[in-house]
Amino acid sequence: MDEHQRANLAKWNELVAVHARSAFYDVDGFRRGCCSLRPLELEEVGDVAGLRLLHLQCHFGLDTMSWARLGAEATGLDFSDTAIEVARSLSDDLAIPARFLCTDLYQLPKVLDETFDVVFTSYGVLCWLRDLEEWARIVARFLAPGGRFHLVELHPSSAPSRTSPRS
Ligand SMILES: C[S@@+](CC[C@H](N)C(=O)[O-])C[C@H]1O[C@@H](n2cnc3c(N)ncnc32)[C@H](O)[C@@H]1O
């Protein structure tokens, strides 16, 4: 891991506690059963019941677990050990059967030998990645034949709006 990646990881580890307490992520609402996914991705991805879904850069896993609540066999990955610890703890507490992997995205082919019906990634992911061509190869590597990739992304200078609330 180079200096840039180490700094990026340290920042994300630090942000997990801040985000987990924030109104934006609304963990209490999630605990009560609210879905963290927005209408855009719900409509775009469609019915996931019974599908194997891989969520790249899942942060502390609310969206991954929301897909699991909708019936997907969901796997989330993130390189932040703090984020994955919180994700696993929430999924245990809430008995949501999602799997979480703590790994750098670029190392994923070395730690996972499976394919998925859906590969999903969203909101604030691309700007952290050092090599988008390699990222695209990794996405393709993990898609099963006929599988679908869904990317929902923001402009790097924008932030998710409070006027497009999580449903
Ligand atoms: C803006 S957050 C994603 C937020 C997510 N869409 C959500 O709503 O919770 C970006 C995530 O990318 C992760 N990340 C950044 N670079 C990564 C890498 N190389 N491998 C895996 N995860 C990475 C960070 O740890 C962080 O959790």
Short mmCIF file of C-alpha atoms and ligand atoms in Angstrom, two decimals:
data_model
loop_
_atom_site.label_atom_id
_atom_site.label_comp_id
_atom_site.label_asym_id
_atom_site.label_seq_id
_atom_site.Cartn_x
_atom_site.Cartn_y
_atom_site.Cartn_z
CA MET A 1 0.00 0.00 0.00
CA ASP A 2 1.48 3.37 -0.97
CA GLU A 3 1.34 6.59 1.01
CA HIS A 4 -1.78 7.84 -0.78
CA GLN A 5 -3.67 4.60 -0.12
CA ARG A 6 -2.61 4.57 3.53
CA ALA A 7 -3.87 8.13 4.00
CA ASN A 8 -7.12 7.28 2.21
CA LEU A 9 -7.68 4.22 4.41
CA ALA A 10 -6.92 6.16 7.60
CA LYS A 11 -9.44 8.83 6.59
CA TRP A 12 -12.15 6.27 5.89
CA ASN A 13 -11.50 4.48 9.16
CA GLU A 14 -11.88 7.80 10.95
CA LEU A 15 -15.09 8.67 9.10
CA VAL A 16 -16.93 5.47 10.00
CA ALA A 17 -17.83 6.57 13.55
CA VAL A 18 -18.81 10.02 12.31
CA HIS A 19 -21.07 8.58 9.62
CA ALA A 20 -22.55 5.93 11.90
CA ARG A 21 -23.75 8.71 14.25
CA SER A 22 -25.01 10.97 11.47
CA ALA A 23 -28.59 11.80 10.55
CA PHE A 24 -27.61 11.20 6.93
CA TYR A 25 -26.93 7.49 7.51
CA ASP A 26 -29.73 7.20 10.12
CA VAL A 27 -28.55 3.94 11.67
CA ASP A 28 -31.43 4.05 14.18
CA GLY A 29 -33.91 4.16 11.32
CA PHE A 30 -32.08 1.30 9.64
CA ARG A 31 -32.26 -0.69 12.88
CA ARG A 32 -36.04 -0.10 12.87
CA GLY A 33 -36.24 -1.54 9.36
CA CYS A 34 -35.84 1.46 7.04
CA CYS A 35 -34.20 0.78 3.69
CA SER A 36 -31.03 2.80 3.04
CA LEU A 37 -31.34 2.49 -0.75
CA ARG A 38 -32.77 5.33 -2.79
CA PRO A 39 -35.55 5.01 -5.38
CA LEU A 40 -33.00 5.45 -8.21
CA GLU A 41 -31.04 2.29 -7.43
CA LEU A 42 -34.11 0.36 -6.33
CA GLU A 43 -35.71 0.99 -9.73
CA GLU A 44 -32.50 0.56 -11.67
CA VAL A 45 -31.45 -2.76 -10.09
CA GLY A 46 -34.98 -4.14 -9.72
CA ASP A 47 -35.95 -7.34 -7.97
CA VAL A 48 -32.94 -8.95 -6.31
CA ALA A 49 -34.71 -11.79 -4.53
CA GLY A 50 -32.57 -14.88 -4.75
CA LEU A 51 -29.78 -13.13 -6.67
CA ARG A 52 -26.11 -13.21 -5.68
CA LEU A 53 -25.15 -9.58 -5.27
CA LEU A 54 -21.65 -8.17 -4.77
CA HIS A 55 -21.47 -4.64 -3.36
CA LEU A 56 -18.11 -2.96 -3.96
CA GLN A 57 -16.89 -0.27 -1.50
CA CYS A 58 -19.83 -0.91 0.81
CA HIS A 59 -18.65 1.38 3.65
CA PHE A 60 -20.33 0.08 6.82
CA GLY A 61 -22.82 -1.95 4.90
CA LEU A 62 -26.26 -0.36 5.21
CA ASP A 63 -26.93 -0.65 1.48
CA THR A 64 -25.53 -4.20 1.37
CA MET A 65 -27.86 -5.18 4.20
CA SER A 66 -30.76 -3.39 2.54
CA TRP A 67 -30.23 -5.56 -0.55
CA ALA A 68 -30.14 -8.58 1.78
CA ARG A 69 -33.43 -7.50 3.36
CA LEU A 70 -34.85 -7.44 -0.18
CA GLY A 71 -33.84 -11.05 -0.61
CA ALA A 72 -30.40 -10.88 -2.22
CA GLU A 73 -27.54 -13.12 -1.15
CA ALA A 74 -25.44 -10.06 -0.47
CA THR A 75 -21.69 -9.70 -0.11
CA GLY A 76 -20.17 -6.31 0.68
CA LEU A 77 -16.52 -5.42 0.56
CA ASP A 78 -14.53 -2.49 1.75
CA PHE A 79 -10.89 -1.95 2.63
CA SER A 80 -11.77 -0.12 5.86
CA ASP A 81 -11.46 -2.60 8.74
CA THR A 82 -13.42 -0.19 10.95
CA ALA A 83 -16.26 -0.06 8.43
CA ILE A 84 -16.38 -3.84 8.05
CA GLU A 85 -16.33 -4.30 11.83
CA VAL A 86 -19.39 -2.03 12.17
CA ALA A 87 -21.11 -3.75 9.22
CA ARG A 88 -20.58 -7.21 10.74
CA SER A 89 -21.73 -6.05 14.14
CA LEU A 90 -24.93 -4.53 12.70
CA SER A 91 -25.67 -7.59 10.60
CA ASP A 92 -25.20 -9.82 13.66
CA ASP A 93 -27.35 -7.58 15.88
CA LEU A 94 -30.12 -7.37 13.32
CA ALA A 95 -29.80 -10.97 12.11
CA ILE A 96 -29.39 -9.84 8.50
CA PRO A 97 -27.59 -12.58 6.58
CA ALA A 98 -25.06 -10.52 4.66
CA ARG A 99 -21.38 -11.36 4.22
CA PHE A 100 -18.69 -8.72 4.61
CA LEU A 101 -15.13 -8.91 3.30
CA CYS A 102 -12.39 -6.56 4.41
CA THR A 103 -10.14 -6.20 1.39
CA ASP A 104 -8.75 -3.67 -1.01
CA LEU A 105 -10.89 -3.88 -4.12
CA TYR A 106 -7.80 -4.53 -6.25
CA GLN A 107 -6.96 -7.58 -4.13
CA LEU A 108 -10.44 -9.11 -4.43
CA PRO A 109 -9.55 -11.64 -7.16
CA LYS A 110 -6.98 -13.07 -4.73
CA VAL A 111 -9.49 -13.55 -1.89
CA LEU A 112 -12.75 -14.45 -3.62
CA ASP A 113 -13.36 -17.09 -6.26
CA GLU A 114 -17.04 -16.68 -7.12
CA THR A 115 -19.29 -14.89 -9.58
CA PHE A 116 -22.41 -12.82 -9.00
CA ASP A 117 -25.70 -12.03 -10.74
CA VAL A 118 -25.39 -8.37 -9.77
CA VAL A 119 -22.33 -6.25 -9.05
CA PHE A 120 -23.33 -2.94 -7.46
CA THR A 121 -21.45 0.16 -6.37
CA SER A 122 -22.70 3.62 -5.50
CA TYR A 123 -22.26 7.19 -4.38
CA GLY A 124 -18.73 8.41 -3.88
CA VAL A 125 -16.73 5.41 -5.03
CA LEU A 126 -14.84 6.18 -8.25
CA CYS A 127 -12.81 9.16 -7.06
CA TRP A 128 -10.86 6.99 -4.58
CA LEU A 129 -9.70 4.43 -7.12
CA ARG A 130 -6.21 4.52 -8.60
CA ASP A 131 -6.84 2.53 -11.81
CA LEU A 132 -10.28 2.51 -13.42
CA GLU A 133 -9.33 0.08 -16.18
CA GLU A 134 -8.26 -2.49 -13.60
CA TRP A 135 -11.42 -1.73 -11.60
CA ALA A 136 -13.52 -2.46 -14.72
CA ARG A 137 -11.67 -5.75 -15.25
CA ILE A 138 -12.44 -6.70 -11.65
CA VAL A 139 -16.12 -5.87 -12.10
CA ALA A 140 -16.19 -8.07 -15.23
CA ARG A 141 -14.30 -10.86 -13.44
CA PHE A 142 -17.01 -11.12 -10.78
CA LEU A 143 -20.04 -11.06 -13.08
CA ALA A 144 -21.65 -14.39 -13.84
CA PRO A 145 -22.68 -14.96 -17.48
CA GLY A 146 -25.73 -12.73 -18.02
CA GLY A 147 -24.98 -10.81 -14.82
CA ARG A 148 -25.50 -7.06 -14.52
CA PHE A 149 -23.32 -4.26 -13.25
CA HIS A 150 -24.96 -1.17 -11.68
CA LEU A 151 -23.04 1.98 -10.88
CA VAL A 152 -24.79 4.97 -9.28
CA GLU A 153 -22.33 7.81 -8.93
CA LEU A 154 -22.17 11.48 -8.07
CA HIS A 155 -20.21 14.25 -9.64
CA PRO A 156 -17.02 14.43 -7.51
CA SER A 157 -17.83 17.99 -6.41
CA SER A 158 -21.40 17.23 -5.36
CA ALA A 159 -22.82 15.53 -2.29
CA PRO A 160 -25.92 13.37 -1.93
CA SER A 161 -28.86 15.68 -1.50
CA ARG A 162 -31.20 15.70 1.44
CA THR A 163 -33.92 16.23 -1.17
CA SER A 164 -33.31 12.75 -2.56
CA PRO A 165 -33.85 10.89 0.70
CA ARG A 166 -33.16 7.28 1.34
CA SER A 167 -36.47 5.46 1.07
C1 LIG B 1 -18.20 7.27 -0.09
S1 LIG B 1 -17.90 5.69 0.60
C2 LIG B 1 -19.18 4.73 -0.13
C3 LIG B 1 -20.46 5.04 0.54
C4 LIG B 1 -21.56 4.06 0.27
N1 LIG B 1 -22.09 4.26 -1.05
C5 LIG B 1 -22.63 4.26 1.32
O1 LIG B 1 -23.64 4.92 1.03
O2 LIG B 1 -22.46 3.80 2.44
C6 LIG B 1 -16.47 5.10 -0.26
C7 LIG B 1 -15.95 3.79 0.32
O3 LIG B 1 -14.91 3.33 -0.53
C8 LIG B 1 -14.00 2.61 0.29
N2 LIG B 1 -12.76 2.44 -0.48
C9 LIG B 1 -11.97 3.40 -1.00
N3 LIG B 1 -10.96 2.85 -1.69
C10 LIG B 1 -11.10 1.50 -1.62
C11 LIG B 1 -10.38 0.40 -2.13
N4 LIG B 1 -9.28 0.56 -2.86
N5 LIG B 1 -10.83 -0.84 -1.88
C12 LIG B 1 -11.96 -1.04 -1.14
N6 LIG B 1 -12.68 -0.02 -0.60
C13 LIG B 1 -12.27 1.24 -0.85
C14 LIG B 1 -13.90 3.47 1.55
O4 LIG B 1 -13.40 2.75 2.66
C15 LIG B 1 -15.36 3.91 1.72
O5 LIG B 1 -16.05 3.06 2.60
#
